[in-house]
mmCIF file of C-alpha atoms and ligand atoms in Angstrom:
data_model
loop_
_atom_site.group_PDB
_atom_site.id
_atom_site.type_symbol
_atom_site.label_atom_id
_atom_site.label_comp_id
_atom_site.label_asym_id
_atom_site.label_seq_id
_atom_site.Cartn_x
_atom_site.Cartn_y
_atom_site.Cartn_z
ATOM 1 C CA MET A 2 -4.467 13.772 171.126
ATOM 2 C CA LYS A 3 -6.970 16.485 172.043
ATOM 3 C CA ILE A 4 -8.776 18.233 169.208
ATOM 4 C CA LEU A 5 -10.944 21.257 169.954
ATOM 5 C CA ALA A 6 -13.522 21.987 167.244
ATOM 6 C CA LEU A 7 -15.481 25.210 166.966
ATOM 7 C CA SER A 8 -18.391 26.075 164.692
ATOM 8 C CA GLY A 9 -18.617 29.724 163.699
ATOM 9 C CA SER A 10 -22.402 29.470 163.496
ATOM 10 C CA ILE A 11 -24.766 29.634 166.457
ATOM 11 C CA ARG A 12 -27.799 28.699 164.331
ATOM 12 C CA ALA A 13 -29.709 25.776 165.845
ATOM 13 C CA ASN A 14 -29.550 23.644 162.704
ATOM 14 C CA SER A 15 -26.164 24.881 161.557
ATOM 15 C CA TYR A 16 -24.377 22.792 158.959
ATOM 16 C CA ASN A 17 -21.018 23.946 160.313
ATOM 17 C CA THR A 18 -22.003 22.686 163.758
ATOM 18 C CA ALA A 19 -23.132 19.410 162.169
ATOM 19 C CA LEU A 20 -19.677 19.117 160.592
ATOM 20 C CA VAL A 21 -17.746 19.568 163.841
ATOM 21 C CA LYS A 22 -20.155 17.183 165.591
ATOM 22 C CA THR A 23 -19.523 14.639 162.849
ATOM 23 C CA LEU A 24 -15.779 14.983 163.468
ATOM 24 C CA GLN A 25 -16.550 14.186 167.111
ATOM 25 C CA LYS A 26 -18.570 11.112 166.109
ATOM 26 C CA LEU A 27 -15.691 9.946 163.923
ATOM 27 C CA ASN A 28 -13.108 10.522 166.635
ATOM 28 C CA SER A 29 -13.821 10.715 170.349
ATOM 29 C CA ASP A 30 -10.684 12.861 170.826
ATOM 30 C CA VAL A 31 -12.672 15.755 169.376
ATOM 31 C CA GLU A 32 -14.313 18.139 171.839
ATOM 32 C CA VAL A 33 -16.833 20.578 170.400
ATOM 33 C CA TYR A 34 -16.726 24.073 171.882
ATOM 34 C CA GLU A 35 -20.361 25.147 172.244
ATOM 35 C CA GLU A 36 -20.170 28.432 174.138
ATOM 36 C CA LEU A 37 -19.454 30.827 171.300
ATOM 37 C CA ALA A 38 -22.606 32.843 171.981
ATOM 38 C CA GLU A 39 -21.692 33.192 175.640
ATOM 39 C CA LEU A 40 -18.414 34.963 175.007
ATOM 40 C CA PRO A 41 -18.819 38.658 175.814
ATOM 41 C CA ILE A 42 -18.519 41.242 173.067
ATOM 42 C CA PHE A 43 -14.835 41.954 172.677
ATOM 43 C CA ASN A 44 -13.643 44.965 174.583
ATOM 44 C CA PRO A 45 -9.915 45.577 175.066
ATOM 45 C CA ASP A 46 -10.751 47.218 178.416
ATOM 46 C CA LEU A 47 -11.869 43.777 179.680
ATOM 47 C CA ASP A 48 -8.972 41.918 178.064
ATOM 48 C CA ILE A 49 -6.795 41.867 181.168
ATOM 49 C CA TYR A 50 -4.187 39.340 180.151
ATOM 50 C CA THR A 51 -0.527 38.918 180.933
ATOM 51 C CA LEU A 52 1.617 35.810 180.550
ATOM 52 C CA GLU A 53 1.437 35.451 184.352
ATOM 53 C CA GLU A 54 -2.321 35.801 184.844
ATOM 54 C CA ASP A 55 -5.577 36.170 182.959
ATOM 55 C CA ASN A 56 -8.184 38.408 184.589
ATOM 56 C CA SER A 57 -10.388 38.641 181.520
ATOM 57 C CA PRO A 58 -14.075 37.557 181.721
ATOM 58 C CA LYS A 59 -14.551 33.965 182.966
ATOM 59 C CA LYS A 60 -15.895 32.617 179.648
ATOM 60 C CA VAL A 61 -12.896 34.075 177.851
ATOM 61 C CA VAL A 62 -10.430 32.563 180.332
ATOM 62 C CA GLU A 63 -12.143 29.176 179.882
ATOM 63 C CA PHE A 64 -12.120 29.504 176.079
ATOM 64 C CA ARG A 65 -8.412 30.323 176.035
ATOM 65 C CA ALA A 66 -7.691 27.415 178.417
ATOM 66 C CA LYS A 67 -9.520 24.958 176.143
ATOM 67 C CA ILE A 68 -7.440 26.082 173.165
ATOM 68 C CA ARG A 69 -4.238 25.940 175.197
ATOM 69 C CA GLU A 70 -5.012 22.371 176.316
ATOM 70 C CA ALA A 71 -5.847 21.175 172.799
ATOM 71 C CA ASP A 72 -3.209 19.718 170.499
ATOM 72 C CA VAL A 73 -5.141 20.866 167.436
ATOM 73 C CA PHE A 74 -7.805 23.538 166.934
ATOM 74 C CA VAL A 75 -10.411 23.144 164.161
ATOM 75 C CA ILE A 76 -12.659 26.031 163.096
ATOM 76 C CA SER A 77 -15.595 25.577 160.728
ATOM 77 C CA THR A 78 -16.943 28.846 159.401
ATOM 78 C CA PRO A 79 -20.112 29.902 157.585
ATOM 79 C CA GLU A 80 -20.020 32.797 155.136
ATOM 80 C CA TYR A 81 -22.211 35.850 155.501
ATOM 81 C CA ALA A 82 -21.861 38.572 152.862
ATOM 82 C CA HIS A 83 -18.479 37.090 151.867
ATOM 83 C CA GLN A 84 -17.217 37.342 155.462
ATOM 84 C CA ILE A 85 -16.867 35.084 158.478
ATOM 85 C CA SER A 86 -19.633 35.398 161.067
ATOM 86 C CA GLY A 87 -19.581 38.193 163.621
ATOM 87 C CA VAL A 88 -19.631 35.742 166.531
ATOM 88 C CA LEU A 89 -16.555 33.960 165.175
ATOM 89 C CA LYS A 90 -14.694 37.236 164.630
ATOM 90 C CA ASN A 91 -15.631 38.205 168.177
ATOM 91 C CA ALA A 92 -14.182 34.962 169.546
ATOM 92 C CA LEU A 93 -10.969 35.405 167.561
ATOM 93 C CA ASP A 94 -10.598 38.994 168.774
ATOM 94 C CA TRP A 95 -10.356 37.586 172.309
ATOM 95 C CA LEU A 96 -7.394 35.455 171.209
ATOM 96 C CA VAL A 97 -5.250 38.256 169.796
ATOM 97 C CA SER A 98 -3.569 39.278 173.048
ATOM 98 C CA SER A 99 -3.312 35.740 174.402
ATOM 99 C CA ASP A 100 -0.516 33.341 173.504
ATOM 100 C CA CYS A 101 -2.862 30.311 173.424
ATOM 101 C CA ILE A 102 -3.192 30.110 169.638
ATOM 102 C CA VAL A 103 0.264 31.285 168.554
ATOM 103 C CA ALA A 104 1.786 27.857 167.950
ATOM 104 C CA LYS A 105 -1.440 25.863 167.857
ATOM 105 C CA PRO A 106 -1.894 23.690 164.777
ATOM 106 C CA THR A 107 -5.155 25.042 163.378
ATOM 107 C CA VAL A 108 -7.415 23.664 160.643
ATOM 108 C CA VAL A 109 -9.929 25.773 158.727
ATOM 109 C CA ILE A 110 -13.185 24.436 157.276
ATOM 110 C CA SER A 111 -15.822 26.491 155.525
ATOM 111 C CA ALA A 112 -19.265 25.257 154.627
ATOM 112 C CA SER A 113 -21.981 27.021 152.723
ATOM 113 C CA THR A 114 -25.138 26.217 150.864
ATOM 114 C CA SER A 115 -23.586 27.950 147.860
ATOM 115 C CA ALA A 116 -21.546 26.274 145.151
ATOM 116 C CA MET A 117 -18.491 28.226 146.355
ATOM 117 C CA GLY A 118 -18.593 26.677 149.827
ATOM 118 C CA GLY A 119 -17.827 29.905 151.644
ATOM 119 C CA ASP A 120 -14.420 30.168 149.969
ATOM 120 C CA LYS A 121 -14.153 33.898 150.656
ATOM 121 C CA ALA A 122 -14.837 33.464 154.379
ATOM 122 C CA HIS A 123 -12.358 30.581 154.316
ATOM 123 C CA ALA A 124 -9.640 32.778 152.806
ATOM 124 C CA GLN A 125 -10.485 35.586 155.198
ATOM 125 C CA LEU A 126 -10.254 33.253 158.181
ATOM 126 C CA VAL A 127 -6.892 31.864 157.067
ATOM 127 C CA ALA A 128 -5.583 35.423 156.598
ATOM 128 C CA LEU A 129 -6.862 36.445 160.038
ATOM 129 C CA LEU A 130 -5.393 33.366 161.701
ATOM 130 C CA LYS A 131 -2.023 34.023 160.084
ATOM 131 C CA VAL A 132 -1.902 37.274 162.059
ATOM 132 C CA ILE A 133 -2.315 35.493 165.394
ATOM 133 C CA SER A 134 -1.047 31.985 164.724
ATOM 134 C CA GLN A 135 2.007 30.536 163.056
ATOM 135 C CA ASN A 136 0.708 27.046 162.480
ATOM 136 C CA ILE A 137 -2.199 26.792 160.023
ATOM 137 C CA LEU A 138 -2.530 23.249 158.668
ATOM 138 C CA GLU A 139 -3.525 24.359 155.170
ATOM 139 C CA ASP A 140 -3.058 20.842 153.826
ATOM 140 C CA ALA A 141 -5.937 19.627 156.044
ATOM 141 C CA SER A 142 -8.315 22.486 155.243
ATOM 142 C CA LEU A 143 -11.692 21.832 153.673
ATOM 143 C CA ILE A 144 -14.243 23.830 151.682
ATOM 144 C CA VAL A 145 -17.688 22.229 151.685
ATOM 145 C CA THR A 146 -19.885 23.335 148.791
ATOM 146 C CA CYS A 147 -23.694 22.935 148.603
ATOM 147 C CA VAL A 148 -23.602 21.672 152.175
ATOM 148 C CA ASN A 149 -27.411 21.483 152.439
ATOM 149 C CA LYS A 150 -27.315 18.655 149.889
ATOM 150 C CA LYS A 151 -24.717 16.730 151.898
ATOM 151 C CA ILE A 152 -26.103 16.932 155.438
ATOM 152 C CA ASP A 153 -29.680 15.958 156.263
ATOM 153 C CA SER A 154 -32.124 17.690 158.612
ATOM 154 C CA ASN A 155 -30.853 15.585 161.538
ATOM 155 C CA GLY A 156 -27.321 16.882 161.033
ATOM 156 C CA THR A 157 -26.131 13.586 159.593
ATOM 157 C CA VAL A 158 -23.555 13.691 156.807
ATOM 158 C CA VAL A 159 -25.272 11.684 154.067
ATOM 159 C CA ASP A 160 -22.776 12.466 151.321
ATOM 160 C CA LYS A 161 -20.183 9.682 151.153
ATOM 161 C CA ASP A 162 -17.492 11.921 149.661
ATOM 162 C CA LEU A 163 -17.881 14.502 152.421
ATOM 163 C CA ARG A 164 -17.713 11.792 155.063
ATOM 164 C CA LYS A 165 -14.489 10.544 153.470
ATOM 165 C CA GLU A 166 -13.112 14.105 153.374
ATOM 166 C CA LEU A 167 -13.791 14.467 157.105
ATOM 167 C CA GLU A 168 -12.056 11.155 157.795
ATOM 168 C CA THR A 169 -9.074 12.282 155.704
ATOM 169 C CA LEU A 170 -8.970 15.590 157.582
ATOM 170 C CA LEU A 171 -8.709 13.698 160.883
ATOM 171 C CA GLU A 172 -5.987 11.448 159.462
ATOM 172 C CA LYS A 173 -3.980 14.490 158.328
ATOM 173 C CA ILE A 174 -4.327 16.044 161.782
ATOM 174 C CA LYS A 175 -2.962 12.909 163.398
ATOM 175 C CA ARG A 176 0.107 12.721 161.165
HETATM 176 C C1 FMN B 23 -27.515 36.873 155.816
HETATM 177 C C2 FMN B 23 -26.871 35.738 155.079
HETATM 178 C C3 FMN B 23 -25.830 35.992 154.213
HETATM 179 C C4 FMN B 23 -25.212 34.937 153.542
HETATM 180 N N1 FMN B 23 -24.158 35.225 152.717
HETATM 181 C C5 FMN B 23 -23.518 34.207 152.103
HETATM 182 C C6 FMN B 23 -22.363 34.458 151.304
HETATM 183 O O1 FMN B 23 -21.907 35.575 151.154
HETATM 184 N N2 FMN B 23 -21.750 33.406 150.727
HETATM 185 C C7 FMN B 23 -22.212 32.120 150.873
HETATM 186 O O2 FMN B 23 -21.594 31.203 150.342
HETATM 187 N N3 FMN B 23 -23.296 31.847 151.620
HETATM 188 C C8 FMN B 23 -23.957 32.867 152.227
HETATM 189 N N4 FMN B 23 -25.048 32.601 153.013
HETATM 190 C C9 FMN B 23 -25.505 31.219 153.131
HETATM 191 C C10 FMN B 23 -24.881 30.560 154.344
HETATM 192 O O3 FMN B 23 -23.559 30.198 154.045
HETATM 193 C C11 FMN B 23 -25.697 29.347 154.726
HETATM 194 O O4 FMN B 23 -26.922 29.813 155.260
HETATM 195 C C12 FMN B 23 -24.989 28.424 155.681
HETATM 196 O O5 FMN B 23 -25.808 27.295 155.850
HETATM 197 C C13 FMN B 23 -24.746 29.096 157.008
HETATM 198 O O6 FMN B 23 -23.981 28.244 157.835
HETATM 199 P P1 FMN B 23 -24.651 27.376 158.987
HETATM 200 O O7 FMN B 23 -25.570 26.353 158.347
HETATM 201 O O8 FMN B 23 -23.500 26.720 159.664
HETATM 202 O O9 FMN B 23 -25.414 28.281 159.911
HETATM 203 C C14 FMN B 23 -25.680 33.619 153.701
HETATM 204 C C15 FMN B 23 -26.743 33.375 154.589
HETATM 205 C C16 FMN B 23 -27.329 34.404 155.277
HETATM 206 C C17 FMN B 23 -28.444 34.100 156.232
#
């Protein structure tokens, strides 16, 4: 089973990136997509996609191909001003016209330093995904509160409960 995991934060010491990298450590079937910042700014003029061919920018074509090849797509989002990040929204805009995410089982994680865990960005992301995808695995979703107390400065998950939650998430994906 191929699992593609994407962090919606491009910050060097991002907790969301640490989470998707931990999923990869727990399960070698997980590939972490690390080119979010290299996707061009969404422009429908450049979104030259038909079911027969994709003449959109190279990074976009590659991004769509990675999602298409994956059995499951996992997105971990930060929350900025109660919203998902701009870079994540940009990436998702490139998926709207493509069929790559329509039937893809997709898991949403949010992680924030706040006690709410980015719940508003989480809800926003689920709502957005429901527009472009028909297969959100809501049962496997995760909201990580006070994430800075659960992941150390090396990006290691030190909180036992969070580690267990990540293991459970992977088990639910595999069911
Ligand atoms: C400009 C800015 C706005 C933020 N707004 C929110 C917010 O609305 N809700 C929240 O829970 N956390 C908020 N945070 C805290 C982030 O969730 C926190 O910095 C988190 O670690 C970012 O994710 P990352 O570690 O993956 O980069 C904000 C942080 C910044 C820098």
